Amino acid sequence: MIFENKFVYTIISIVLSAVVGYLLLVLVYLLPVDRIRDNIAVSLSIQQTESDRYDWAPNIMSSSLDGFTDSLMLNMAAFKSDRGAFVDAADNICVWDETSGGSTVDILSNHVINKKEGASDFHYGRYWHGHLLYLKPLLMFLSVADIRFLLMVMEFSLTVCLLIMMHSRLGTSKTLIYGSAILLLNPISTALCMQYADIYLITIIGGLWILLKSETIDSDYWKVFIWIGIFTAFFDLLTYPLVALGFNLILCVVLSKKDTIDKIKMIVISSILWGVGYAGMWAEKWIIQSVFSKNSIMSAIQQILIRTSGDTSISRYTTNNSIFNAIGANMALMMSRPVKAIILLGIITVIVLIVSKKCRVIIPKDAIPMAVIACYPLVWCIVVREHSALHAFFTHRIMAIFLLAIGMIVVESLNFNSREK
């Protein structure tokens, strides 16, 4: 009976989310675009300086900003056709120019701001583009620089709240490990790059929800992951969505009072429901576009086949799509020199604590559940290998799940002589 309830709840949640989400997009597409274009123009120099890719800390890949997609998002926010808001919200069109050399910054400048002729419509309706819900209204009053500042304030405030709540429930050691893993996502980049912001915020807000429900999480966890999956599909453009699942699974495991077998069951059920929420919500966008505009179902399926393929002949770009390259590239980009230095410092600290008898090594109670979650980024790279290999400069953030899970195993294997305060 409980699984029937979960099934009904999941289906109703996905259908209602699609209806509400689409209607909200219709509303923001009713907004006039003149002021939006004016405010984009105010900060256009930022996009032009950073171009399609910008590394604010060279040789540290997590500092790489995806100006290509951010300019595409601004392009879409400033677009309005004469076909009506219902069609625009389904199609999510932006302007495109094949002669631009693929530079979305140049397209934004030439065709959106300066209204140069010669552009064509690019239909990008296979994603929900939920970012338009806040981007279009904010651009009515604020510049891109202002929005970046707001994202930074929001991300910092929510992260501090999360870590404070986590410390009160789980103590210093686990909070320190979790906070370190958040830093691996590079909150500076996730605030400066709008494409990265959504998954970061969904991850943190999901964590706050889990902590607020910590007393009943063993019975209510499944609802959390359905909604995390739904919001991930609505807002994300296939950046590093697995982080929203993996980080919050780890948080649920350390909060749960279940035994090992039940925790593994919780991981499996949560992952399935997250996947159903994610895939179901995403698929509904294809149906909506097919109803109000053009049939995009086959196009979306074709994109899935490309993104999961190891065959370079069907990829748009020449790249090594092998499993080993997908995993290796993402792990290598995660393991920058500062990250290696921090890990080495952590290892030295643990050794000193053990040798000085400040703590003793015990069998960690959550070793098996954490090991299962640690494998998630590896499985993701195997399944979504083309995308993981091609876009490793931002997908490498999923490897933070692996390091977080290993870190939690290490922390749980240390039994301190004095009680942690």
PDB file of N, CA and C in Angstrom, residues 46-131:
ATOM      1  N   ILE A  46      30.757  42.829 -19.459  1.00  0.00           N
ATOM      2  CA  ILE A  46      31.153  41.653 -18.668  1.00  0.00           C
ATOM      3  C   ILE A  46      31.182  40.421 -19.558  1.00  0.00           C
ATOM      4  N   GLN A  47      30.120  40.217 -20.317  1.00  0.00           N
ATOM      5  CA  GLN A  47      30.049  39.059 -21.200  1.00  0.00           C
ATOM      6  C   GLN A  47      31.150  39.125 -22.266  1.00  0.00           C
ATOM      7  N   GLN A  48      31.405  40.323 -22.783  1.00  0.00           N
ATOM      8  CA  GLN A  48      32.412  40.462 -23.828  1.00  0.00           C
ATOM      9  C   GLN A  48      33.819  40.236 -23.290  1.00  0.00           C
ATOM     10  N   THR A  49      34.068  40.683 -22.068  1.00  0.00           N
ATOM     11  CA  THR A  49      35.384  40.481 -21.458  1.00  0.00           C
ATOM     12  C   THR A  49      35.629  39.007 -21.145  1.00  0.00           C
ATOM     13  N   GLU A  50      34.613  38.361 -20.607  1.00  0.00           N
ATOM     14  CA  GLU A  50      34.752  36.953 -20.214  1.00  0.00           C
ATOM     15  C   GLU A  50      34.607  36.003 -21.399  1.00  0.00           C
ATOM     16  N   SER A  51      33.941  36.464 -22.462  1.00  0.00           N
ATOM     17  CA  SER A  51      33.753  35.672 -23.677  1.00  0.00           C
ATOM     18  C   SER A  51      32.991  34.375 -23.363  1.00  0.00           C
ATOM     19  N   ASP A  52      33.152  33.358 -24.203  1.00  0.00           N
ATOM     20  CA  ASP A  52      32.395  32.114 -24.032  1.00  0.00           C
ATOM     21  C   ASP A  52      32.926  31.254 -22.895  1.00  0.00           C
ATOM     22  N   ARG A  53      34.182  31.426 -22.559  1.00  0.00           N
ATOM     23  CA  ARG A  53      34.786  30.728 -21.411  1.00  0.00           C
ATOM     24  C   ARG A  53      35.728  31.680 -20.696  1.00  0.00           C
ATOM     25  N   TYR A  54      35.685  31.678 -19.371  1.00  0.00           N
ATOM     26  CA  TYR A  54      36.565  32.566 -18.604  1.00  0.00           C
ATOM     27  C   TYR A  54      36.988  31.869 -17.321  1.00  0.00           C
ATOM     28  N   ASP A  55      38.274  31.806 -17.078  1.00  0.00           N
ATOM     29  CA  ASP A  55      38.812  31.204 -15.850  1.00  0.00           C
ATOM     30  C   ASP A  55      39.310  32.320 -14.937  1.00  0.00           C
ATOM     31  N   TRP A  56      38.571  32.574 -13.862  1.00  0.00           N
ATOM     32  CA  TRP A  56      39.006  33.655 -12.957  1.00  0.00           C
ATOM     33  C   TRP A  56      40.202  33.228 -12.101  1.00  0.00           C
ATOM     34  N   ALA A  57      40.495  31.930 -12.044  1.00  0.00           N
ATOM     35  CA  ALA A  57      41.708  31.415 -11.395  1.00  0.00           C
ATOM     36  C   ALA A  57      42.313  30.382 -12.348  1.00  0.00           C
ATOM     37  N   PRO A  58      43.212  30.791 -13.233  1.00  0.00           N
ATOM     38  CA  PRO A  58      43.773  29.881 -14.239  1.00  0.00           C
ATOM     39  C   PRO A  58      44.334  28.598 -13.639  1.00  0.00           C
ATOM     40  N   ASN A  59      44.131  27.485 -14.387  1.00  0.00           N
ATOM     41  CA  ASN A  59      44.610  26.147 -14.012  1.00  0.00           C
ATOM     42  C   ASN A  59      43.780  25.491 -12.903  1.00  0.00           C
ATOM     43  N   ILE A  60      42.728  26.169 -12.433  1.00  0.00           N
ATOM     44  CA  ILE A  60      41.783  25.556 -11.491  1.00  0.00           C
ATOM     45  C   ILE A  60      40.435  25.507 -12.202  1.00  0.00           C
ATOM     46  N   MET A  61      40.062  24.312 -12.675  1.00  0.00           N
ATOM     47  CA  MET A  61      38.935  24.207 -13.593  1.00  0.00           C
ATOM     48  C   MET A  61      37.607  24.624 -12.969  1.00  0.00           C
ATOM     49  N   SER A  62      37.462  24.487 -11.654  1.00  0.00           N
ATOM     50  CA  SER A  62      36.200  24.896 -11.034  1.00  0.00           C
ATOM     51  C   SER A  62      35.995  26.408 -11.093  1.00  0.00           C
ATOM     52  N   SER A  63      37.042  27.152 -11.487  1.00  0.00           N
ATOM     53  CA  SER A  63      36.918  28.606 -11.635  1.00  0.00           C
ATOM     54  C   SER A  63      36.446  28.987 -13.037  1.00  0.00           C
ATOM     55  N   SER A  64      36.263  27.997 -13.896  1.00  0.00           N
ATOM     56  CA  SER A  64      35.869  28.263 -15.289  1.00  0.00           C
ATOM     57  C   SER A  64      34.385  28.624 -15.361  1.00  0.00           C
ATOM     58  N   LEU A  65      34.086  29.768 -15.941  1.00  0.00           N
ATOM     59  CA  LEU A  65      32.713  30.229 -16.094  1.00  0.00           C
ATOM     60  C   LEU A  65      32.230  29.926 -17.510  1.00  0.00           C
ATOM     61  N   ASP A  66      31.005  29.449 -17.614  1.00  0.00           N
ATOM     62  CA  ASP A  66      30.435  29.079 -18.909  1.00  0.00           C
ATOM     63  C   ASP A  66      29.686  30.268 -19.498  1.00  0.00           C
ATOM     64  N   GLY A  67      30.450  31.208 -20.059  1.00  0.00           N
ATOM     65  CA  GLY A  67      29.845  32.390 -20.666  1.00  0.00           C
ATOM     66  C   GLY A  67      28.998  32.054 -21.884  1.00  0.00           C
ATOM     67  N   PHE A  68      29.331  30.959 -22.549  1.00  0.00           N
ATOM     68  CA  PHE A  68      28.558  30.517 -23.716  1.00  0.00           C
ATOM     69  C   PHE A  68      27.090  30.329 -23.337  1.00  0.00           C
ATOM     70  N   THR A  69      26.850  29.557 -22.274  1.00  0.00           N
ATOM     71  CA  THR A  69      25.464  29.268 -21.883  1.00  0.00           C
ATOM     72  C   THR A  69      24.812  30.461 -21.209  1.00  0.00           C
ATOM     73  N   ASP A  70      25.566  31.206 -20.401  1.00  0.00           N
ATOM     74  CA  ASP A  70      24.994  32.397 -19.759  1.00  0.00           C
ATOM     75  C   ASP A  70      24.500  33.398 -20.802  1.00  0.00           C
ATOM     76  N   SER A  71      25.281  33.593 -21.879  1.00  0.00           N
ATOM     77  CA  SER A  71      24.858  34.513 -22.937  1.00  0.00           C
ATOM     78  C   SER A  71      23.626  33.973 -23.657  1.00  0.00           C
ATOM     79  N   LEU A  72      23.541  32.650 -23.792  1.00  0.00           N
ATOM     80  CA  LEU A  72      22.366  32.026 -24.395  1.00  0.00           C
ATOM     81  C   LEU A  72      21.131  32.246 -23.513  1.00  0.00           C
ATOM     82  N   MET A  73      21.318  32.159 -22.193  1.00  0.00           N
ATOM     83  CA  MET A  73      20.217  32.400 -21.257  1.00  0.00           C
ATOM     84  C   MET A  73      19.731  33.853 -21.342  1.00  0.00           C
ATOM     85  N   LEU A  74      20.664  34.791 -21.457  1.00  0.00           N
ATOM     86  CA  LEU A  74      20.292  36.205 -21.583  1.00  0.00           C
ATOM     87  C   LEU A  74      19.608  36.453 -22.930  1.00  0.00           C
ATOM     88  N   ASN A  75      20.114  35.820 -23.963  1.00  0.00           N
ATOM     89  CA  ASN A  75      19.513  35.885 -25.288  1.00  0.00           C
ATOM     90  C   ASN A  75      18.053  35.448 -25.225  1.00  0.00           C
ATOM     91  N   MET A  76      17.802  34.328 -24.572  1.00  0.00           N
ATOM     92  CA  MET A  76      16.450  33.792 -24.455  1.00  0.00           C
ATOM     93  C   MET A  76      15.551  34.698 -23.617  1.00  0.00           C
ATOM     94  N   ALA A  77      16.122  35.269 -22.545  1.00  0.00           N
ATOM     95  CA  ALA A  77      15.342  36.150 -21.668  1.00  0.00           C
ATOM     96  C   ALA A  77      14.870  37.398 -22.403  1.00  0.00           C
ATOM     97  N   ALA A  78      15.638  37.819 -23.417  1.00  0.00           N
ATOM     98  CA  ALA A  78      15.302  39.040 -24.153  1.00  0.00           C
ATOM     99  C   ALA A  78      14.472  38.768 -25.401  1.00  0.00           C
ATOM    100  N   PHE A  79      14.123  37.495 -25.630  1.00  0.00           N
ATOM    101  CA  PHE A  79      13.398  37.134 -26.856  1.00  0.00           C
ATOM    102  C   PHE A  79      11.884  37.218 -26.654  1.00  0.00           C
ATOM    103  N   LYS A  80      11.213  37.726 -27.689  1.00  0.00           N
ATOM    104  CA  LYS A  80       9.748  37.709 -27.684  1.00  0.00           C
ATOM    105  C   LYS A  80       9.282  37.675 -29.133  1.00  0.00           C
ATOM    106  N   SER A  81       8.416  36.718 -29.433  1.00  0.00           N
ATOM    107  CA  SER A  81       7.910  36.597 -30.804  1.00  0.00           C
ATOM    108  C   SER A  81       6.499  37.168 -30.886  1.00  0.00           C
ATOM    109  N   ASP A  82       5.926  37.103 -32.059  1.00  0.00           N
ATOM    110  CA  ASP A  82       4.550  37.569 -32.246  1.00  0.00           C
ATOM    111  C   ASP A  82       3.561  36.412 -32.219  1.00  0.00           C
ATOM    112  N   ARG A  83       4.019  35.238 -31.737  1.00  0.00           N
ATOM    113  CA  ARG A  83       3.158  34.051 -31.729  1.00  0.00           C
ATOM    114  C   ARG A  83       2.448  33.841 -30.404  1.00  0.00           C
ATOM    115  N   GLY A  84       2.753  34.665 -29.408  1.00  0.00           N
ATOM    116  CA  GLY A  84       2.071  34.566 -28.132  1.00  0.00           C
ATOM    117  C   GLY A  84       2.894  33.868 -27.072  1.00  0.00           C
ATOM    118  N   ALA A  85       2.578  34.145 -25.808  1.00  0.00           N
ATOM    119  CA  ALA A  85       3.349  33.650 -24.672  1.00  0.00           C
ATOM    120  C   ALA A  85       3.263  32.134 -24.520  1.00  0.00           C
ATOM    121  N   PHE A  86       2.120  31.536 -24.876  1.00  0.00           N
ATOM    122  CA  PHE A  86       1.975  30.086 -24.720  1.00  0.00           C
ATOM    123  C   PHE A  86       2.946  29.333 -25.633  1.00  0.00           C
ATOM    124  N   VAL A  87       3.111  29.828 -26.856  1.00  0.00           N
ATOM    125  CA  VAL A  87       4.047  29.193 -27.781  1.00  0.00           C
ATOM    126  C   VAL A  87       5.493  29.488 -27.364  1.00  0.00           C
ATOM    127  N   ASP A  88       5.772  30.730 -26.976  1.00  0.00           N
ATOM    128  CA  ASP A  88       7.132  31.102 -26.565  1.00  0.00           C
ATOM    129  C   ASP A  88       7.587  30.297 -25.352  1.00  0.00           C
ATOM    130  N   ALA A  89       6.675  30.095 -24.392  1.00  0.00           N
ATOM    131  CA  ALA A  89       7.026  29.342 -23.186  1.00  0.00           C
ATOM    132  C   ALA A  89       7.272  27.875 -23.486  1.00  0.00           C
ATOM    133  N   ALA A  90       6.680  27.379 -24.564  1.00  0.00           N
ATOM    134  CA  ALA A  90       6.895  25.984 -24.961  1.00  0.00           C
ATOM    135  C   ALA A  90       8.149  25.836 -25.801  1.00  0.00           C
ATOM    136  N   ASP A  91       8.431  26.829 -26.631  1.00  0.00           N
ATOM    137  CA  ASP A  91       9.529  26.750 -27.589  1.00  0.00           C
ATOM    138  C   ASP A  91      10.868  27.218 -27.029  1.00  0.00           C
ATOM    139  N   ASN A  92      10.839  28.224 -26.126  1.00  0.00           N
ATOM    140  CA  ASN A  92      12.075  28.788 -25.555  1.00  0.00           C
ATOM    141  C   ASN A  92      13.080  29.128 -26.654  1.00  0.00           C
ATOM    142  N   ILE A  93      12.678  30.070 -27.493  1.00  0.00           N
ATOM    143  CA  ILE A  93      13.500  30.441 -28.648  1.00  0.00           C
ATOM    144  C   ILE A  93      14.528  31.498 -28.262  1.00  0.00           C
ATOM    145  N   CYS A  94      15.684  31.422 -28.889  1.00  0.00           N
ATOM    146  CA  CYS A  94      16.662  32.500 -28.849  1.00  0.00           C
ATOM    147  C   CYS A  94      17.156  32.708 -30.276  1.00  0.00           C
ATOM    148  N   VAL A  95      17.815  33.833 -30.510  1.00  0.00           N
ATOM    149  CA  VAL A  95      18.293  34.087 -31.870  1.00  0.00           C
ATOM    150  C   VAL A  95      19.648  33.426 -32.071  1.00  0.00           C
ATOM    151  N   TRP A  96      19.938  33.063 -33.322  1.00  0.00           N
ATOM    152  CA  TRP A  96      21.186  32.361 -33.642  1.00  0.00           C
ATOM    153  C   TRP A  96      21.724  32.869 -34.969  1.00  0.00           C
ATOM    154  N   ASP A  97      23.040  32.840 -35.081  1.00  0.00           N
ATOM    155  CA  ASP A  97      23.695  33.280 -36.310  1.00  0.00           C
ATOM    156  C   ASP A  97      24.823  32.307 -36.635  1.00  0.00           C
ATOM    157  N   GLU A  98      24.646  31.569 -37.705  1.00  0.00           N
ATOM    158  CA  GLU A  98      25.644  30.564 -38.098  1.00  0.00           C
ATOM    159  C   GLU A  98      26.985  31.198 -38.468  1.00  0.00           C
ATOM    160  N   THR A  99      26.972  32.490 -38.827  1.00  0.00           N
ATOM    161  CA  THR A  99      28.218  33.158 -39.232  1.00  0.00           C
ATOM    162  C   THR A  99      29.012  33.696 -38.040  1.00  0.00           C
ATOM    163  N   SER A 100      28.481  33.491 -36.830  1.00  0.00           N
ATOM    164  CA  SER A 100      29.143  34.040 -35.631  1.00  0.00           C
ATOM    165  C   SER A 100      30.295  33.178 -35.151  1.00  0.00           C
ATOM    166  N   GLY A 101      30.454  32.012 -35.763  1.00  0.00           N
ATOM    167  CA  GLY A 101      31.501  31.102 -35.291  1.00  0.00           C
ATOM    168  C   GLY A 101      31.126  30.409 -33.997  1.00  0.00           C
ATOM    169  N   GLY A 102      29.831  30.403 -33.668  1.00  0.00           N
ATOM    170  CA  GLY A 102      29.369  29.737 -32.448  1.00  0.00           C
ATOM    171  C   GLY A 102      29.518  30.568 -31.197  1.00  0.00           C
ATOM    172  N   SER A 103      29.891  31.856 -31.331  1.00  0.00           N
ATOM    173  CA  SER A 103      30.062  32.714 -30.155  1.00  0.00           C
ATOM    174  C   SER A 103      28.722  33.308 -29.738  1.00  0.00           C
ATOM    175  N   THR A 104      28.176  32.841 -28.623  1.00  0.00           N
ATOM    176  CA  THR A 104      26.892  33.361 -28.155  1.00  0.00           C
ATOM    177  C   THR A 104      27.017  34.781 -27.620  1.00  0.00           C
ATOM    178  N   VAL A 105      28.225  35.167 -27.206  1.00  0.00           N
ATOM    179  CA  VAL A 105      28.449  36.543 -26.751  1.00  0.00           C
ATOM    180  C   VAL A 105      28.315  37.502 -27.930  1.00  0.00           C
ATOM    181  N   ASP A 106      28.896  37.144 -29.065  1.00  0.00           N
ATOM    182  CA  ASP A 106      28.779  37.979 -30.265  1.00  0.00           C
ATOM    183  C   ASP A 106      27.330  38.053 -30.739  1.00  0.00           C
ATOM    184  N   ILE A 107      26.627  36.931 -30.676  1.00  0.00           N
ATOM    185  CA  ILE A 107      25.213  36.918 -31.071  1.00  0.00           C
ATOM    186  C   ILE A 107      24.408  37.832 -30.155  1.00  0.00           C
ATOM    187  N   LEU A 108      24.688  37.761 -28.852  1.00  0.00           N
ATOM    188  CA  LEU A 108      23.991  38.610 -27.876  1.00  0.00           C
ATOM    189  C   LEU A 108      24.218  40.085 -28.190  1.00  0.00           C
ATOM    190  N   SER A 109      25.453  40.423 -28.480  1.00  0.00           N
ATOM    191  CA  SER A 109      25.800  41.822 -28.770  1.00  0.00           C
ATOM    192  C   SER A 109      25.223  42.285 -30.098  1.00  0.00           C
ATOM    193  N   ASN A 110      25.442  41.502 -31.142  1.00  0.00           N
ATOM    194  CA  ASN A 110      25.061  41.930 -32.497  1.00  0.00           C
ATOM    195  C   ASN A 110      23.564  41.910 -32.750  1.00  0.00           C
ATOM    196  N   HIS A 111      22.905  40.819 -32.331  1.00  0.00           N
ATOM    197  CA  HIS A 111      21.520  40.610 -32.741  1.00  0.00           C
ATOM    198  C   HIS A 111      20.485  40.930 -31.654  1.00  0.00           C
ATOM    199  N   VAL A 112      20.852  40.748 -30.388  1.00  0.00           N
ATOM    200  CA  VAL A 112      19.891  41.017 -29.308  1.00  0.00           C
ATOM    201  C   VAL A 112      19.953  42.482 -28.887  1.00  0.00           C
ATOM    202  N   ILE A 113      21.163  42.985 -28.681  1.00  0.00           N
ATOM    203  CA  ILE A 113      21.313  44.362 -28.206  1.00  0.00           C
ATOM    204  C   ILE A 113      21.303  45.360 -29.374  1.00  0.00           C
ATOM    205  N   ASN A 114      22.130  45.107 -30.373  1.00  0.00           N
ATOM    206  CA  ASN A 114      22.247  46.053 -31.492  1.00  0.00           C
ATOM    207  C   ASN A 114      21.279  45.769 -32.634  1.00  0.00           C
ATOM    208  N   LYS A 115      20.505  44.698 -32.527  1.00  0.00           N
ATOM    209  CA  LYS A 115      19.431  44.368 -33.469  1.00  0.00           C
ATOM    210  C   LYS A 115      19.906  44.266 -34.920  1.00  0.00           C
ATOM    211  N   LYS A 116      21.069  43.685 -35.088  1.00  0.00           N
ATOM    212  CA  LYS A 116      21.594  43.460 -36.429  1.00  0.00           C
ATOM    213  C   LYS A 116      20.764  42.380 -37.122  1.00  0.00           C
ATOM    214  N   GLU A 117      20.512  42.537 -38.385  1.00  0.00           N
ATOM    215  CA  GLU A 117      19.717  41.566 -39.131  1.00  0.00           C
ATOM    216  C   GLU A 117      20.559  40.356 -39.521  1.00  0.00           C
ATOM    217  N   GLY A 118      19.869  39.317 -39.968  1.00  0.00           N
ATOM    218  CA  GLY A 118      20.563  38.128 -40.454  1.00  0.00           C
ATOM    219  C   GLY A 118      20.543  36.949 -39.488  1.00  0.00           C
ATOM    220  N   ALA A 119      19.870  37.108 -38.343  1.00  0.00           N
ATOM    221  CA  ALA A 119      19.803  36.006 -37.373  1.00  0.00           C
ATOM    222  C   ALA A 119      18.578  35.143 -37.645  1.00  0.00           C
ATOM    223  N   SER A 120      18.636  33.916 -37.168  1.00  0.00           N
ATOM    224  CA  SER A 120      17.507  32.991 -37.285  1.00  0.00           C
ATOM    225  C   SER A 120      17.072  32.556 -35.891  1.00  0.00           C
ATOM    226  N   ASP A 121      15.923  31.905 -35.817  1.00  0.00           N
ATOM    227  CA  ASP A 121      15.414  31.421 -34.530  1.00  0.00           C
ATOM    228  C   ASP A 121      16.012  30.054 -34.202  1.00  0.00           C
ATOM    229  N   PHE A 122      16.425  29.914 -32.953  1.00  0.00           N
ATOM    230  CA  PHE A 122      16.920  28.615 -32.485  1.00  0.00           C
ATOM    231  C   PHE A 122      15.963  28.102 -31.420  1.00  0.00           C
ATOM    232  N   HIS A 123      15.316  26.971 -31.671  1.00  0.00           N
ATOM    233  CA  HIS A 123      14.336  26.400 -30.740  1.00  0.00           C
ATOM    234  C   HIS A 123      15.074  25.529 -29.715  1.00  0.00           C
ATOM    235  N   TYR A 124      14.943  25.906 -28.452  1.00  0.00           N
ATOM    236  CA  TYR A 124      15.661  25.190 -27.388  1.00  0.00           C
ATOM    237  C   TYR A 124      14.668  24.610 -26.378  1.00  0.00           C
ATOM    238  N   GLY A 125      13.566  24.127 -26.889  1.00  0.00           N
ATOM    239  CA  GLY A 125      12.462  23.728 -26.028  1.00  0.00           C
ATOM    240  C   GLY A 125      12.595  22.380 -25.354  1.00  0.00           C
ATOM    241  N   ARG A 126      13.704  21.666 -25.578  1.00  0.00           N
ATOM    242  CA  ARG A 126      13.806  20.361 -24.923  1.00  0.00           C
ATOM    243  C   ARG A 126      14.130  20.490 -23.426  1.00  0.00           C
ATOM    244  N   TYR A 127      14.529  21.696 -22.999  1.00  0.00           N
ATOM    245  CA  TYR A 127      14.701  21.973 -21.571  1.00  0.00           C
ATOM    246  C   TYR A 127      13.569  22.875 -21.099  1.00  0.00           C
ATOM    247  N   TRP A 128      13.326  22.863 -19.786  1.00  0.00           N
ATOM    248  CA  TRP A 128      12.302  23.725 -19.221  1.00  0.00           C
ATOM    249  C   TRP A 128      12.743  25.189 -19.173  1.00  0.00           C
ATOM    250  N   HIS A 129      14.021  25.420 -18.899  1.00  0.00           N
ATOM    251  CA  HIS A 129      14.547  26.785 -18.741  1.00  0.00           C
ATOM    252  C   HIS A 129      13.844  27.518 -17.599  1.00  0.00           C
ATOM    253  N   GLY A 130      13.738  26.826 -16.473  1.00  0.00           N
ATOM    254  CA  GLY A 130      13.102  27.429 -15.292  1.00  0.00           C
ATOM    255  C   GLY A 130      13.806  28.671 -14.801  1.00  0.00           C
ATOM    256  N   HIS A 131      15.069  28.844 -15.184  1.00  0.00           N
ATOM    257  CA  HIS A 131      15.811  30.043 -14.783  1.00  0.00           C
ATOM    258  C   HIS A 131      15.133  31.320 -15.259  1.00  0.00           C
TER     259      HIS A 131
END
